[in-house]
Structures are given as C-alpha cells and as structure tokens.
Coordinates of C-alpha atoms in Angstrom, one line a residue:
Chain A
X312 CA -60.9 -56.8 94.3
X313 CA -64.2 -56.0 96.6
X314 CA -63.3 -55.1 100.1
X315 CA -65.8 -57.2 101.3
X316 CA -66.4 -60.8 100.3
X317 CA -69.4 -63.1 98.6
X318 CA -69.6 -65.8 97.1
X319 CA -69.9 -65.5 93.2
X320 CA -73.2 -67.1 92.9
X321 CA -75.5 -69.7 94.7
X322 CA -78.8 -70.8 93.6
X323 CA -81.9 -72.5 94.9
X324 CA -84.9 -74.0 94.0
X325 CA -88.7 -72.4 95.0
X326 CA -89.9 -72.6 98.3
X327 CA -86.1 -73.4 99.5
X328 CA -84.0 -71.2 101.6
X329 CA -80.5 -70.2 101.1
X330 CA -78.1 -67.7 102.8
X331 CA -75.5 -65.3 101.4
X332 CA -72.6 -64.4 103.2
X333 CA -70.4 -61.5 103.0
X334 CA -67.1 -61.3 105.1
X335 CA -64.8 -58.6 106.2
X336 CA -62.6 -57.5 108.8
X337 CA -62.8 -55.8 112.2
X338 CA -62.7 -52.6 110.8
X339 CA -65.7 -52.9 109.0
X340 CA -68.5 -56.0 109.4
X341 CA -67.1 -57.0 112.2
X342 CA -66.5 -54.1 114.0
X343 CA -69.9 -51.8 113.5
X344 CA -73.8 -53.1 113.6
X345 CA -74.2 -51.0 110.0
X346 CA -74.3 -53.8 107.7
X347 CA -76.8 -53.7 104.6
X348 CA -78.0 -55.7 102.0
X349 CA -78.9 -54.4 98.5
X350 CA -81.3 -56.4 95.7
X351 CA -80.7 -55.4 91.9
X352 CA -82.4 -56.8 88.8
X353 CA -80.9 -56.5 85.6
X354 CA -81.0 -53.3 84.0
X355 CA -82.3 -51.9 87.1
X356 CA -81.2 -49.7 90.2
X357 CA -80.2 -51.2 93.6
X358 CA -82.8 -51.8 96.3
X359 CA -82.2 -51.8 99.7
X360 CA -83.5 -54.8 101.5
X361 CA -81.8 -54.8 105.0
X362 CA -79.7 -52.5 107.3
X363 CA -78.4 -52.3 110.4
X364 CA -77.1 -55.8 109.9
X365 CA -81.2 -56.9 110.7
X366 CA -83.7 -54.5 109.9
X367 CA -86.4 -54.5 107.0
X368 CA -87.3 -51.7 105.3
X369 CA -90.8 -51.0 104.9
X370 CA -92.1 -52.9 102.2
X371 CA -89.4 -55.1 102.0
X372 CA -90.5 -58.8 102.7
X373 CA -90.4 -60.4 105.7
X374 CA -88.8 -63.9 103.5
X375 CA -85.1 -61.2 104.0
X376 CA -83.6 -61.3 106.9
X377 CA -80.3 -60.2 108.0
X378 CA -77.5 -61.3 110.7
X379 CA -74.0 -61.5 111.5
X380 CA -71.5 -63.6 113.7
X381 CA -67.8 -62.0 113.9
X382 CA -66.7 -60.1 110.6
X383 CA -69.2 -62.0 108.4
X384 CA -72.5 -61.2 107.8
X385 CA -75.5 -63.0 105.9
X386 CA -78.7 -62.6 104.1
X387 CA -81.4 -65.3 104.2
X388 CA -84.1 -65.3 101.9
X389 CA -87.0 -67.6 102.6
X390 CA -89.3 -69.5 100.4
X391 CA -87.6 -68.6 97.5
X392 CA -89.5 -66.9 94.6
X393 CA -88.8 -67.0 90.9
X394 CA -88.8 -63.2 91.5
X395 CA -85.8 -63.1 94.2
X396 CA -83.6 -64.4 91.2
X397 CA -81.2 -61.2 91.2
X398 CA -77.9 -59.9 92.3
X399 CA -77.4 -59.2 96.0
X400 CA -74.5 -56.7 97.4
X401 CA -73.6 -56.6 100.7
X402 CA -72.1 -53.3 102.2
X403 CA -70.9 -52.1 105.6
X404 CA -69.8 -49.3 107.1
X405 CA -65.8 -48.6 107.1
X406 CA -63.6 -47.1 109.8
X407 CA -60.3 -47.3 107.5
X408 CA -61.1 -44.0 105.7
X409 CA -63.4 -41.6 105.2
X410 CA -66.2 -43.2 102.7
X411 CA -69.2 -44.0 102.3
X412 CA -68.8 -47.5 103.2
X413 CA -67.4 -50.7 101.3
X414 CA -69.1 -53.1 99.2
X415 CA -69.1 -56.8 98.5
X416 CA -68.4 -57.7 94.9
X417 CA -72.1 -59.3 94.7
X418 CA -73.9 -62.9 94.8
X419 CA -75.6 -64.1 91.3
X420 CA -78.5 -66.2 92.8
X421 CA -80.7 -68.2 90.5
X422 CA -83.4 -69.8 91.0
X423 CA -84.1 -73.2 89.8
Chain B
X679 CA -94.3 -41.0 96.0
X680 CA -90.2 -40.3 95.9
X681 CA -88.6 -40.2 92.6
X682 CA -85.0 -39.4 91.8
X683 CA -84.5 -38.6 88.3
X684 CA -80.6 -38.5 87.0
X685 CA -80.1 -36.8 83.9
X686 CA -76.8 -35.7 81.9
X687 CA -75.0 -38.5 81.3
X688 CA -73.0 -39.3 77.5
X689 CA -70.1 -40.6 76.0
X690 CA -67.2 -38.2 76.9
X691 CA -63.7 -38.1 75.9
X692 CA -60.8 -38.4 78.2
X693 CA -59.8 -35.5 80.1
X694 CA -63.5 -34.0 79.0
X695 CA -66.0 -32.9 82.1
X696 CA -69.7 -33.8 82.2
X697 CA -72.2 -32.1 85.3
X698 CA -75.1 -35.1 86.3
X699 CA -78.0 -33.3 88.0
X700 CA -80.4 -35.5 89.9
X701 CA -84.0 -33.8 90.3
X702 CA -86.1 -35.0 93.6
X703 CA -89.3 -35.1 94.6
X704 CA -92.3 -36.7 96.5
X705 CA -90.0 -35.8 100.2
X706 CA -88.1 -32.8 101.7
X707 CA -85.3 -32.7 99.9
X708 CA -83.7 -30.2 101.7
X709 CA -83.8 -32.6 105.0
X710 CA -81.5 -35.1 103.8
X711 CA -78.2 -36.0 102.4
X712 CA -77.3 -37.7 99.0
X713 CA -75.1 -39.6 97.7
X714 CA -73.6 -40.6 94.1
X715 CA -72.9 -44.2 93.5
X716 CA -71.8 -45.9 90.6
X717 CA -71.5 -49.1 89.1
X718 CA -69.1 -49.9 86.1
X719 CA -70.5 -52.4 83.4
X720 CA -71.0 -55.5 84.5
X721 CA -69.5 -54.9 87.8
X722 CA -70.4 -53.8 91.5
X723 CA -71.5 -50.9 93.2
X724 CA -68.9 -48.0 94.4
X725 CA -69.7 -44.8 96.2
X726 CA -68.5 -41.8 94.7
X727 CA -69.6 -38.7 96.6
X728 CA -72.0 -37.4 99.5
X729 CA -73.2 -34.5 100.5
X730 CA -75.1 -33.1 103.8
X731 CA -78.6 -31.7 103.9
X732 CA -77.4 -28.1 104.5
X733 CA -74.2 -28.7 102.2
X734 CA -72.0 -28.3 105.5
X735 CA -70.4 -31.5 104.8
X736 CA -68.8 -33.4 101.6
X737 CA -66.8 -36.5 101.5
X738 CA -65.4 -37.8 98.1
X739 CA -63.8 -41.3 97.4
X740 CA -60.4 -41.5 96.9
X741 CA -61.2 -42.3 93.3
X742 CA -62.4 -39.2 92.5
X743 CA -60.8 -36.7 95.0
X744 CA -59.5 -33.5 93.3
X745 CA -61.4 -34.5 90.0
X746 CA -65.2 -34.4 91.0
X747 CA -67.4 -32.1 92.7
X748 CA -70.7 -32.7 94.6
X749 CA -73.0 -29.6 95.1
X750 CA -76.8 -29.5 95.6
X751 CA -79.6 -26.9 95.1
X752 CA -82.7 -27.3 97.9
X753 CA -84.7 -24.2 96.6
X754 CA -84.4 -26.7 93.2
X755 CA -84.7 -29.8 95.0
X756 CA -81.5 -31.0 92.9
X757 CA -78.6 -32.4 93.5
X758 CA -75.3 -32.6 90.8
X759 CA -71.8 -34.0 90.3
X760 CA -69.1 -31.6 88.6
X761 CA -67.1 -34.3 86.9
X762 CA -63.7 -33.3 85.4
X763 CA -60.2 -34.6 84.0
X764 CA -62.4 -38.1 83.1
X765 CA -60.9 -41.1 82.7
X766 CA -61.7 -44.7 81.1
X767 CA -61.9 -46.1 84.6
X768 CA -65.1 -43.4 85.1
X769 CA -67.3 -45.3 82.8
X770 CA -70.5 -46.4 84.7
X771 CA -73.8 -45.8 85.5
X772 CA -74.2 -43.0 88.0
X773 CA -77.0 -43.2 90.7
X774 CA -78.1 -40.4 92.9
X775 CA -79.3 -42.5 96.4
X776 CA -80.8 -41.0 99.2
X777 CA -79.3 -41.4 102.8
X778 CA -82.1 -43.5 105.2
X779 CA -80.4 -42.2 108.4
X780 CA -76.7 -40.6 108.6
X781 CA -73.6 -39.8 106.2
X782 CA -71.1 -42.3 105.9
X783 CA -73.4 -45.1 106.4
X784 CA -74.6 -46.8 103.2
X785 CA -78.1 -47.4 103.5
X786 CA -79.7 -45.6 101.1
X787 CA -83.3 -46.4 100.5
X788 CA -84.2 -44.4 97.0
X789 CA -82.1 -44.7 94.4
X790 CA -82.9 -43.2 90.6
X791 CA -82.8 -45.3 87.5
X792 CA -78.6 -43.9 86.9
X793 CA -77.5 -42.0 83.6
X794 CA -75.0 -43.6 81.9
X795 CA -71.3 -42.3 81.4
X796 CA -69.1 -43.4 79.1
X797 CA -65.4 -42.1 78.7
X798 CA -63.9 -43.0 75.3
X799 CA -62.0 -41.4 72.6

C-alpha cells in the first residue's frame, strides 16, 4: 500500500481537461510545499513534470499545472493530447523518516 | 545534453550481490547528488538510496538498510549501488536520477533508461 493516494485511473477525451489527485497526511502533502508530479510511458523512465507543488520544469508544457488545498494535491493537464496518455506518480516530501520522500501508487490516464 | 547511463543489472540468485554503476555526463557531476530509485514490475516508484555531491551525506530506505551501499566516483563522473544479501522483493528496474535542488526532496529531473534486476533461483 502507497503512502500517498491516487486514484487508479481516469481518462479523458482530446482537448478535455482532467485533474489527478493525490492525498496524504500532514506529515507529508499537507504539511511541506515539496510536492511533485512525475510522467512515465511504458517501457520508459519517469519524467518530472512539476515540483514544488506548482512549478514547471523547463520544457515541460504549460497544459501541466500543479496545486494543492490541505494534504491533497492535484495535477491538471489541459487540452488533453493523445500523447499525455501515460502513468502519472505523485510524490512528496516526508517528515516521518529519513527518505527520500513518498510516492503515490500512480494514475493510468487514457485518452479517449 | 545530460545522459545517465545505468549499467550492470541481471538475474541474481537470492542472497547473491550485484554493483549497478550509473555513468554521467553533459553536467558537473561532481556538483550534485543522486539518487537510486526503483520500480518493481508493474508497480510504482520507490527510492532506494541518495548520496551527496561530495559523498558527506547517504541516506538509505528502510528496505535496503544494512544490505545496500551507495558510493560515487566524481573524477569518473559515476555513481554505483553495492547490492548484497538480495532478495525476491529486490526485483525491479533500477534508475539513477539526479537531484534538481536538495537531498531528501524527490524532484529529480534526469533520470537514465534503469537496468533491470531480477532476483530468482
């Protein structure tokens, strides 16, 4: 069982928008501004698309964007592409031990 | 351009050891910390290890504590993971992933394609 939590899978159709959440507790989400998001295709490694809860790396498009309200935190992705069809992982920053943070169990999203 | 190439993965039997090495390039190696993550078939991502830039400081997961060992070369520009006393549960992919800012916070924004460990009798 993932320390933090996302939904299984969600899906959308192009030019759509939809929002993944991830929630935790205070002692991780909730209680730091180090929340980021991570983009993986199959077969491939993990790309970073937001951190710090809200910031884009460079490159990264500006369709990603990043919040959070409490001890949940979401990913929007904007007019959706066939290409955002991928696994998404959210991870935070942990104060319950020393790691290098905690993940969320990852979101399936399809595009339709 | 930064690459991060992992390399020494296999199929290993229990209780065997394995060293990954992880050879960068295209940035000052030497100017940041790594990381080793890993990701089990078909399941999520795990941290396993990180290392500062001057090797000062190394934090393991719980996992892995007493079993694995992080180290890194910056004359080489590489970076390895010691892995002994393997178990089933070690099976994965194992990425090296470089730290965008500080330890501890998982942001990592170059990651190499993983080398794959399996654990098996």
């Amino acid at each position: 069982q993932s320390a933090l939590t996302q939904p299984a899978s969600v899906s959308g159709s192009p030019g759509q928008s939809i929002t993944i959440s991830c929630t935790g507790t205070s002692s991780d989400v909730g209680g730091y501004n180090y929340v980021s998001w991570y983009q993986q295709h199959p077969g491939k490694a993990p790309k970073l698309m937001i951190y710090d809860v809200s910031n884009r790396p460079s490159g990264v498009s500006n369709r990603f964007s990043g919040s959070k309200s409490g001890n949940t935190a979401s990913l929007t992705i904007s007019g959706l592409q066939a290409e955002d069809e991928a696994d998404y992982y959210c991870s935070s920053y942990t104060s319950s031990s020393t790691s290098g943070g905690v993940f969320g169990g990852g979101t399936k999203l399809t595009v339709l | 351009e930064v690459q991060l190439v992992e390399s020494g993965g296999g199929l290993v039997k229990p209780g065997g050891s394995l060293r990954l090495s992880c050879a960068a390039s295209g940035f000052t190696f030497s100017s940041y910390s790594m990381n080793w993550v890993r990701q089990a078939p078909g399941k999520g991502l795990e941290w396993v290890s990180s290392i500062s830039s001057s090797s000062s400081y190394i934090y393991y997961a719980d996992s892995v504590k007493g079993r694995f060992t992080i180290s890194r070369d910056n004359a080489k520009n590489s970076l390895y993971l010691q892995m002994n006393s393997l178990r089933a549960e070690d099976t994965a992919v194992y990425y090296c992933a470089r730290d965008l800012k500080y330890q501890l916070l998982p942001d990592w924004d170059y990651w190499g394609q993983g080398t794959l460990v399996t654990v098996s009798s």
